[in-house]
Coordinates of C-alpha atoms and ligand atoms in Angstrom, one line a residue:
X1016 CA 0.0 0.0 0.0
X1017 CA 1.4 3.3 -1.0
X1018 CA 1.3 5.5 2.2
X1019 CA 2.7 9.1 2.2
X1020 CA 5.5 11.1 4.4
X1021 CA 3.6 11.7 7.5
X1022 CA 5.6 14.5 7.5
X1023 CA 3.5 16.5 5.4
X1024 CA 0.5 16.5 7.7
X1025 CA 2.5 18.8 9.9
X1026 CA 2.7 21.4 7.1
X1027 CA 0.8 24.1 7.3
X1028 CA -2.2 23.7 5.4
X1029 CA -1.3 26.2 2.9
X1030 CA 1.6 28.1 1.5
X1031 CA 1.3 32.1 2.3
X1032 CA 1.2 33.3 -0.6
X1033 CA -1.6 30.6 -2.2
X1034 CA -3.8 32.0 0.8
X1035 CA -3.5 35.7 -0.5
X1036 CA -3.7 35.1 -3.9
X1037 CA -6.8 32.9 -2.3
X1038 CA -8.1 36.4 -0.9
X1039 CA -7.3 38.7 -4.2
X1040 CA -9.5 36.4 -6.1
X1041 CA -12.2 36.9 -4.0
X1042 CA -11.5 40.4 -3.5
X1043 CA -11.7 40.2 -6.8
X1044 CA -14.9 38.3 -7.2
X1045 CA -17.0 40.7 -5.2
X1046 CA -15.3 44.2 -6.2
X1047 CA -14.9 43.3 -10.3
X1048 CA -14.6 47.4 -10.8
X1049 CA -11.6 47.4 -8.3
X1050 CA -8.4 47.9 -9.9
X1051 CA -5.9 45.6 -7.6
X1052 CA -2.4 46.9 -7.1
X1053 CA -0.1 44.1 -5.3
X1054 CA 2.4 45.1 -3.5
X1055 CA 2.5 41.3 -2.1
X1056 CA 5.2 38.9 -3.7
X1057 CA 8.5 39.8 -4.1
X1058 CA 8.1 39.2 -7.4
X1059 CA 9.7 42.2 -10.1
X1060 CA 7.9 43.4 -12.7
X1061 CA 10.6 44.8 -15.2
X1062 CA 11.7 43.7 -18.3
X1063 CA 15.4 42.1 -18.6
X1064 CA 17.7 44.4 -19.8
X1065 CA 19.2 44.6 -23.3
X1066 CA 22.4 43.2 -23.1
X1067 CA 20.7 40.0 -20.7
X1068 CA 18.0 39.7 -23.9
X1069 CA 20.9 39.9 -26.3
X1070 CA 23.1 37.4 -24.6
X1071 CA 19.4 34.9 -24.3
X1072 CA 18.8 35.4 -28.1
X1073 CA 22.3 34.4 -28.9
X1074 CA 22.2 31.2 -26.8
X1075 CA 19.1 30.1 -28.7
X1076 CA 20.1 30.9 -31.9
X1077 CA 23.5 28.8 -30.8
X1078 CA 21.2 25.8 -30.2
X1079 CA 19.9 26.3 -33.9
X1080 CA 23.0 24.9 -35.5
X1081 CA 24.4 21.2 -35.0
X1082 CA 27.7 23.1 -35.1
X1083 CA 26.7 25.0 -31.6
X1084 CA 24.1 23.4 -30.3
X1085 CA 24.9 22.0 -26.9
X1086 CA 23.3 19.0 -25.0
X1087 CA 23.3 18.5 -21.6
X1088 CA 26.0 21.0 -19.8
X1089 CA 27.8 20.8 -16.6
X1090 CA 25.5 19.9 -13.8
X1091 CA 27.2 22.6 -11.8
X1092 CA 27.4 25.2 -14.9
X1093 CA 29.1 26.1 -17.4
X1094 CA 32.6 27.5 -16.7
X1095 CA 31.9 30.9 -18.3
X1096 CA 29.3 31.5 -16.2
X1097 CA 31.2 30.4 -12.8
X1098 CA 34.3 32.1 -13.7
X1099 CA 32.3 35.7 -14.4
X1100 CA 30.8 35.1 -11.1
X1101 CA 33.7 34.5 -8.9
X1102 CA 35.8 36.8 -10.2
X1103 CA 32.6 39.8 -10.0
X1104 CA 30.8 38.8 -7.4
X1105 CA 33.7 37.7 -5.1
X1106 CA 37.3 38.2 -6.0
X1107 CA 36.7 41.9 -7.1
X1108 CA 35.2 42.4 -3.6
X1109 CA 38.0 41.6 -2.0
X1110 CA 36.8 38.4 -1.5
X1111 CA 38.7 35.0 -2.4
X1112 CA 36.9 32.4 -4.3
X1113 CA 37.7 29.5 -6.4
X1114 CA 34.9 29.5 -9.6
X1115 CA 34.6 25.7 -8.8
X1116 CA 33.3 26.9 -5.8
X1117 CA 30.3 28.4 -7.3
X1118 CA 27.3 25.4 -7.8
X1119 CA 24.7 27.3 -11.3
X1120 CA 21.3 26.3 -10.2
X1121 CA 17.9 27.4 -11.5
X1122 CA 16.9 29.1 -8.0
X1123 CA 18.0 29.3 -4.5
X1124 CA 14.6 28.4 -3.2
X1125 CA 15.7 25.4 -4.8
X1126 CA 19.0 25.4 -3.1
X1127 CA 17.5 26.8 -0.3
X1128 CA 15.5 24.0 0.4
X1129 CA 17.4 21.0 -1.3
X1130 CA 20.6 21.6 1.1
X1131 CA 19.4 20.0 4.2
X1132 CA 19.3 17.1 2.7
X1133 CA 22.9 16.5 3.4
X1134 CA 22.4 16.6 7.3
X1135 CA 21.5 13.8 9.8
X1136 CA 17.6 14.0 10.6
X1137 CA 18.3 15.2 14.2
X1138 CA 20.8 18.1 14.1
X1139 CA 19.8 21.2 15.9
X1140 CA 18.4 23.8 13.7
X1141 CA 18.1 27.7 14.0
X1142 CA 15.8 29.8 11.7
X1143 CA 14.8 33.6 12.0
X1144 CA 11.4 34.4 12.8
X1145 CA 9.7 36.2 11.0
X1146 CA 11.6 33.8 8.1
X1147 CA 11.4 32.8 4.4
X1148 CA 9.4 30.2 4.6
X1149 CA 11.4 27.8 2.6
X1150 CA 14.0 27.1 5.4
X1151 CA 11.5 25.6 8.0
X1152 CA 9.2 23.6 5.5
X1153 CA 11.5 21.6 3.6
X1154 CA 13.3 20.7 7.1
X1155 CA 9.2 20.0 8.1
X1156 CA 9.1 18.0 4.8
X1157 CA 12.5 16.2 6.2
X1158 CA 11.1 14.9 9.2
X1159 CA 13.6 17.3 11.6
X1160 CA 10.4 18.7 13.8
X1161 CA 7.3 18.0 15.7
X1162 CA 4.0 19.0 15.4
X1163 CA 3.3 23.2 14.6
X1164 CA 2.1 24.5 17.9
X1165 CA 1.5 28.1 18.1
X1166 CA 2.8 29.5 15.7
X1167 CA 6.1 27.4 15.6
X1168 CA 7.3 23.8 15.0
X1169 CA 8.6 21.7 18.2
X1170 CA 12.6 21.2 17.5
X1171 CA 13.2 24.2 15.7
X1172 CA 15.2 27.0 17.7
X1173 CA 13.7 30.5 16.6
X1174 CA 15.6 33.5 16.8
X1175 CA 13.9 36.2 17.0
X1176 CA 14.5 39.3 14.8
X1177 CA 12.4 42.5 16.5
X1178 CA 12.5 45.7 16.9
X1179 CA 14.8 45.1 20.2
X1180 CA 17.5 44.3 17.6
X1181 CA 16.6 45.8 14.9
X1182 CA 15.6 42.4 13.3
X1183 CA 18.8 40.8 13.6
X1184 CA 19.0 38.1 15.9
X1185 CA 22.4 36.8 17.9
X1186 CA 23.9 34.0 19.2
X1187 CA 23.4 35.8 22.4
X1188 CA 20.0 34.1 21.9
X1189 CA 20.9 30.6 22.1
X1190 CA 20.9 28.5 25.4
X1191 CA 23.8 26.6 26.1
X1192 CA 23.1 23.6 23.6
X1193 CA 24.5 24.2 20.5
X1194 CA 22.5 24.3 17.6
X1195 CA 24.7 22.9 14.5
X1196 CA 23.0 24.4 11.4
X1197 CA 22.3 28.7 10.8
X1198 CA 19.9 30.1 8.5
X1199 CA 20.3 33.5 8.3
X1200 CA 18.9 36.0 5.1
X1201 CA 20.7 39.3 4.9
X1202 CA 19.4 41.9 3.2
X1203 CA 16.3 40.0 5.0
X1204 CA 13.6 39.0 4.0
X1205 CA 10.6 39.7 5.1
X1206 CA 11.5 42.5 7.5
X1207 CA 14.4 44.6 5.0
X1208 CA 17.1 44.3 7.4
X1209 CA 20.5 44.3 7.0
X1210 CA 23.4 42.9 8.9
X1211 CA 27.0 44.9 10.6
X1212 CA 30.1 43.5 9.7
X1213 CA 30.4 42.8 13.7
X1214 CA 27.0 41.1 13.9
X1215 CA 28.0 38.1 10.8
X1216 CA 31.4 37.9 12.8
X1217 CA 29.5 37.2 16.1
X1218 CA 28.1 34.1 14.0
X1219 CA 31.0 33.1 12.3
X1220 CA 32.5 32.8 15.7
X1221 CA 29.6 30.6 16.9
X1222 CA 29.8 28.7 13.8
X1223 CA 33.3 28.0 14.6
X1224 CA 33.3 27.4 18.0
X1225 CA 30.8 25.1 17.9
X1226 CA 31.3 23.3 14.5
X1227 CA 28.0 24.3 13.2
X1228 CA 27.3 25.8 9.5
X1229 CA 25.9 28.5 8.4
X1230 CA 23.3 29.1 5.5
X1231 CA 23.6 32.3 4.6
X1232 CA 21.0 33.7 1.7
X1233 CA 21.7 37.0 0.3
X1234 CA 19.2 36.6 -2.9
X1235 CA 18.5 40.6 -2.0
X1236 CA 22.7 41.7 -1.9
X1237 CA 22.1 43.7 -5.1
X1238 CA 19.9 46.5 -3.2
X1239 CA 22.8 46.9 -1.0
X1240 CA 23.9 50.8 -1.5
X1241 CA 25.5 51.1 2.1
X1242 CA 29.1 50.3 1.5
X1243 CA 29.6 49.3 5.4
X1244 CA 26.9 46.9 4.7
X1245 CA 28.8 43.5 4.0
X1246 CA 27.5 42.1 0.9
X1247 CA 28.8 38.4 1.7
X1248 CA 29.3 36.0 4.8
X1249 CA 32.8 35.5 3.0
X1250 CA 33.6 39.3 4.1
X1251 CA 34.4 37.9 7.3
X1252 CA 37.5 36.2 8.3
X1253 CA 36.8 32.6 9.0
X1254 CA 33.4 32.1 7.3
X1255 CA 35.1 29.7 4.0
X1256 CA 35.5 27.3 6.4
X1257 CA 31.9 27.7 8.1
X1258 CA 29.4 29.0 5.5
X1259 CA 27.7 28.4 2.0
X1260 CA 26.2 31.5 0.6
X1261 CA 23.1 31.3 -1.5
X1262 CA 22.6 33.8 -4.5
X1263 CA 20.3 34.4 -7.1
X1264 CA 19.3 36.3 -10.5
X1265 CA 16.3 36.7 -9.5
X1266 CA 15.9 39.9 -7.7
X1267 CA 19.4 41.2 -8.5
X1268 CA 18.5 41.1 -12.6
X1269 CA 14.7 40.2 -12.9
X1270 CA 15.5 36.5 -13.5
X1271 CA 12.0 35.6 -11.2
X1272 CA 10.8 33.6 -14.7
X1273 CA 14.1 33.2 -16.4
X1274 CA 15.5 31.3 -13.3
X1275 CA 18.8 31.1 -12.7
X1276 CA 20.7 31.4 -9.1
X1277 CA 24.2 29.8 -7.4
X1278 CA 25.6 28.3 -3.6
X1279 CA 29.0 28.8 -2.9
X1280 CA 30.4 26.4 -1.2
X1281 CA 34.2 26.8 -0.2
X1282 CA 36.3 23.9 -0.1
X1283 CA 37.6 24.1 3.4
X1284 CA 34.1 23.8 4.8
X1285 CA 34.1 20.4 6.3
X1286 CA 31.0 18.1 8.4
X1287 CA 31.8 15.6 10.6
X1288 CA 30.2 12.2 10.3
X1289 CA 30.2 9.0 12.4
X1290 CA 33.2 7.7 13.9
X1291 CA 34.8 11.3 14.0
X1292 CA 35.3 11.0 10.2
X1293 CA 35.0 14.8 8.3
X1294 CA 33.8 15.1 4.9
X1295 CA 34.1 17.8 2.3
X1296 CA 30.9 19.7 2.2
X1297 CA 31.9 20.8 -1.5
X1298 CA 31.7 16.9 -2.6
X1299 CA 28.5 16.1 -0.7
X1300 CA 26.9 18.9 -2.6
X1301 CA 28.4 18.2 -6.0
X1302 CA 27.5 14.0 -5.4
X1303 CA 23.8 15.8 -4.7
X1304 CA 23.3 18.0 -7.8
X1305 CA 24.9 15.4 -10.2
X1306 CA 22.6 12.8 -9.2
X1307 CA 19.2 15.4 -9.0
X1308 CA 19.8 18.2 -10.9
X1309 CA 20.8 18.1 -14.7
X1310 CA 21.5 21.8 -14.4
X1311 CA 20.5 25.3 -16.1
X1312 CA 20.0 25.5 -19.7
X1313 CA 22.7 26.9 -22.0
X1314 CA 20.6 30.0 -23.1
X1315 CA 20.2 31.2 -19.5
X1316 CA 23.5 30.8 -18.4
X1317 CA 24.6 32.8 -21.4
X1318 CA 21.8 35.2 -20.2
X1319 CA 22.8 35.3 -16.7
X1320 CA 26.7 35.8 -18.0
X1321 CA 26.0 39.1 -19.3
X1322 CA 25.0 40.4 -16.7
X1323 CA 28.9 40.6 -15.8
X1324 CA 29.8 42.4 -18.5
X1325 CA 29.9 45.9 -17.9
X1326 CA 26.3 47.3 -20.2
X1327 CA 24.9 44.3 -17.8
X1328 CA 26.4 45.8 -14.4
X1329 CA 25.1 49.3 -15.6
X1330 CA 21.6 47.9 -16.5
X1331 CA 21.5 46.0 -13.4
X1332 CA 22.4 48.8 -11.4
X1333 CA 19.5 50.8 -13.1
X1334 CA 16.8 48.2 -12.7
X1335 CA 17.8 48.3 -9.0
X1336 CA 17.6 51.4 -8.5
X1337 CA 14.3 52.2 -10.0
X1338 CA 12.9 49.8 -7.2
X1339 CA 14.9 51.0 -4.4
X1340 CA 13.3 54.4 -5.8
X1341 CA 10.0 52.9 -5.1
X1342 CA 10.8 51.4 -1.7
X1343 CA 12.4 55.3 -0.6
X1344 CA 8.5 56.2 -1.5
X1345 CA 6.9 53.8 0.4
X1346 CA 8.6 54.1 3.4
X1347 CA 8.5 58.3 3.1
X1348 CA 4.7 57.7 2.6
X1349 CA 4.2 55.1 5.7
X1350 CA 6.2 57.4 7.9
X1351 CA 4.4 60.4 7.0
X1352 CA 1.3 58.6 7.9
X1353 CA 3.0 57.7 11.5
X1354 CA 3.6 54.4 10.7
X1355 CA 7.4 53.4 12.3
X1356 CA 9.1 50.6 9.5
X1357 CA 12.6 49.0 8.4
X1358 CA 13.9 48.5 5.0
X1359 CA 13.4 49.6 1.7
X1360 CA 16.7 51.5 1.5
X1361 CA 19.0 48.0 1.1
X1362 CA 16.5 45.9 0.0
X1363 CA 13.2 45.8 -1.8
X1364 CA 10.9 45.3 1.2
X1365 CA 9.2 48.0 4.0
X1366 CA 8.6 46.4 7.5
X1367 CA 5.8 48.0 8.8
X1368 CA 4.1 48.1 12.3
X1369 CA 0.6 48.5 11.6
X1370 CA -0.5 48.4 15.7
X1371 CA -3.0 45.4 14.4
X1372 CA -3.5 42.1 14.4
X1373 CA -1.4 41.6 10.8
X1374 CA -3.9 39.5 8.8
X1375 CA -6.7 41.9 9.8
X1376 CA -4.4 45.3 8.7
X1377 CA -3.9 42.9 5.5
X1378 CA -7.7 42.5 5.0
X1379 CA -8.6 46.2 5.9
X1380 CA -5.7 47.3 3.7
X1381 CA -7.1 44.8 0.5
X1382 CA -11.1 45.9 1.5
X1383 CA -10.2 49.6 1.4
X1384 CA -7.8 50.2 -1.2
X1385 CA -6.8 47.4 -3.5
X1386 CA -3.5 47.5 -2.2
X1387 CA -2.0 43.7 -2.0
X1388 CA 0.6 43.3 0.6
X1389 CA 2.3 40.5 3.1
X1390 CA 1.1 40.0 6.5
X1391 CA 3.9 39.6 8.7
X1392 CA 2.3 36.3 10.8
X1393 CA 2.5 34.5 7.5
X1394 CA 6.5 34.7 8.4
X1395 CA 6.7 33.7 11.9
X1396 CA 5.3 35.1 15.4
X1397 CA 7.6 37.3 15.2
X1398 CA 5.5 39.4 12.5
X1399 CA 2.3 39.4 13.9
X1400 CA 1.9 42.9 14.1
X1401 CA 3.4 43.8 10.8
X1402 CA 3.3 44.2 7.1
X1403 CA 5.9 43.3 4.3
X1404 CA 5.4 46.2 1.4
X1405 CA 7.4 44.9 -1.6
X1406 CA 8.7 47.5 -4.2
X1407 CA 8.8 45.5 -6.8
X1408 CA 5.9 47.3 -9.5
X1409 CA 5.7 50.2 -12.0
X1410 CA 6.5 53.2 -10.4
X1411 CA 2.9 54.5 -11.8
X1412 CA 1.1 52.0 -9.8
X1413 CA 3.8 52.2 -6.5
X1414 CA 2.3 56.0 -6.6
X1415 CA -1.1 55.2 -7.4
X1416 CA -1.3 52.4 -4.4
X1417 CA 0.4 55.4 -2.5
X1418 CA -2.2 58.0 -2.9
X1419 CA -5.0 55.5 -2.0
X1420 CA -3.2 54.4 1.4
X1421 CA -2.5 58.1 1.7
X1422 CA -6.5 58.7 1.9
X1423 CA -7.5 55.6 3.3
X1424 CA -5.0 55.5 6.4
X1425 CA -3.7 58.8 6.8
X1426 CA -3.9 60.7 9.5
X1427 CA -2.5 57.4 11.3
X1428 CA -6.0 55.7 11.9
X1429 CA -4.7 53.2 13.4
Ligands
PLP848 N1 15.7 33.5 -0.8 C1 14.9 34.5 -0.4 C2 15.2 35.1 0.9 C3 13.9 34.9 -1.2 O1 13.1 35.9 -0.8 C4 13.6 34.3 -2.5 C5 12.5 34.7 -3.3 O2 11.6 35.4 -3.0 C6 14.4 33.3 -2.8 C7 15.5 32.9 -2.0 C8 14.2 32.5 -4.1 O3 14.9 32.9 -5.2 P1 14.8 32.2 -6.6 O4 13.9 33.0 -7.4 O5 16.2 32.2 -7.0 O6 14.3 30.8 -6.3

């Protein structure tokens, strides 16, 4: 008899985001005049740039002619696309990185998700809350907690990220048993916080002195103006041999449908398994992908690769830009209204405290307005309370969504 993994049951019964969308339809349904404006999913809403389009269009006509066309590629990229990526991304930041380091997927949710797979089922795990979701499901999915009771699963360790610490948690934290594996999300998502130099190296000490691993996501790095703001784990001394790092092209060059991402995983980074043994975390990684993944296709990678050359850095830039524009203009407009927030000058998202219960401020916000947004609880405890304002839409309908909360919530009626 085919029976399922129980572990499933313990999943919440739907994913965020299906429950808004859920909620805009009916919104929909019963307002068909209204004219719906998300401001929801961090999904972007611009066009690839030139050169990227240039660079696609060249990889498919490539595949056109038996004398180019290429079959299955590298499962962990091609090398073009790994050396571009080391060298821009890493070296030229002062950072040192081999570009066999760099694993070409098509997402770091993917990654995200697939990496705990190389873990025993009862390590210690720590996750922000609020957190992307992704972290804590697939490790639900994996059988590494117990049942969801208020608002958490049994086993995990939550750290919370509040306004106490301005959303970015420590190993101050912790009790005294160790926990062996790190998520952490810097620029964050959901609340748009960023990270000090001095706060990664307090982790990077953990990490070290008690041979856990960090994940460290930084899908959001390319909203990053600050230059004090450290724009990789591998900034601070001693992360290659206790981090991975998870990027994407997603956010950083509107590759949301395109799909294409990378981990780095540096070759020193070592797990221990039975009997004391240690193995490389690099070849765990690299046995997992050639055996699952059959990797990005040739068109994208030459896509993605042009965003390193210098027209693709400029566009990139620009595309960046115009949302952090839109974020400056949300968080102005929420502040004027005497709402107190985080983000939206590193990264794409506005934190707000709304003084409500967060699904209800969502509801209101949908009834009154149009305006789609996040509700913090969908994140963790930690966000009830709040709402996640994305940037990422035309800066016509940023404005238009603006002037409606403007008359709806302004003066503060909270
Ligand atoms: N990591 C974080 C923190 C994200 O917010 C997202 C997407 O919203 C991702 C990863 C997923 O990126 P990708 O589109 O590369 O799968």
């Amino acid at each position: 008899m085919i029976r399922i993994n129980e572990n499933y049951q313990k999943l919440q019964s739907s994913y965020l985001f299906s429950t808004i969308s859920k909620k805009v339809q009916d919104f929909q349904k019963s307002h068909p005049e209204a004219s719906i404006i998300r401001l929801g999913i961090g999904d972007v809403t611009r066009a690839l740039s030139p050169t990227v389009i240039r660079a696609f269009h060249e990889g498919v006509d490539e595949l056109s002619q038996d004398a180019t066309f290429r079959g299955y590629g590298p499962e962990q990229g091609y090398a073009f696309l790994r050396e571009k990526i080391a060298q821009v991304d890493f070296i030229d930041q002062g950072c040192s990185l081999d570009p066999e380091e760099v694993f070409v997927s098509d997402g770091a949710k993917c990654d995200t998700g697939n990496f705990q797979e190389l873990f025993a089922p009862d390590i210690r795990i720590a996750v922000p809350d609020p957190v992307y979701p992704v972290y804590v499901d697939t490790n639900v999915m994996a059988g590494r907690t117990g049942s969801f009771v208020k608002g958490r699963y049994e086993g995990l360790i939550y750290l919370e990220s509040t306004k106490e610490n301005r959303y970015v948690p420590s190993p101050e934290q912790l009790d005294s048993t160790p926990v062996d594996l790190i998520y952490l999300c810097f620029p964050n998502n959901p609340t748009g916080a960023t990270a000090t130099k001095e706060e990664l190296a307090a982790w990077v000490k953990y990490a070290q002195k008690h041979q856990a691993l960090i994940l460290f996501d930084s899908a959001y790095v390319q909203f990053i103006r600050d230059p004090a703001i450290p724009r990789s784990i591998f900034e601070i001394p001693g992360a290659r041999d206790v981090a991975v790092e998870f990027r994407s092209f997603s956010k950083t060059a509107g590759f949301t449908g395109t799909r294409a991402a990378y981990t780095v995983i540096p070759k020193e980074c070592v797990i221990s398994g039975e009997n004391g043994k240690t193995y490389s975390l690099h070849s765990l990684w690299n046995r997992r992908q050639t055996t699952k993944f059959n990797g990005v296709s040739y068109p994208v990678q030459k896509a993605a690769a042009a965003v390193y050359s210098p027209d693709g850095q400029k566009e990139i830039r620009e595309l960046s830009d115009y949302y952090l524009e839109n974020a400056r203009l949300i968080r102005l407009t929420m502040t004027d209204l005497g709402y107190s927030s985080t983000g939206g000058d590193n990264s794409p998202y506005i934190w707000v405290e709304t003084g409500k219960d967060s699904w209800e401020f969502f509801d209101s916000l949908l009834e009154k307005t149009g305006i789609v947004t996040t509700p913090g609880a969908g994140f963790g405890t930690c966000g009830e309370g709040y709402i996640r304002i994305s940037a990422f839409n035309h800066r016509d309908k940023v404005e238009e969504a603006l002037v409606r909360i403007r008359n709806n919530l302004g003066p503060n009626k909270k």
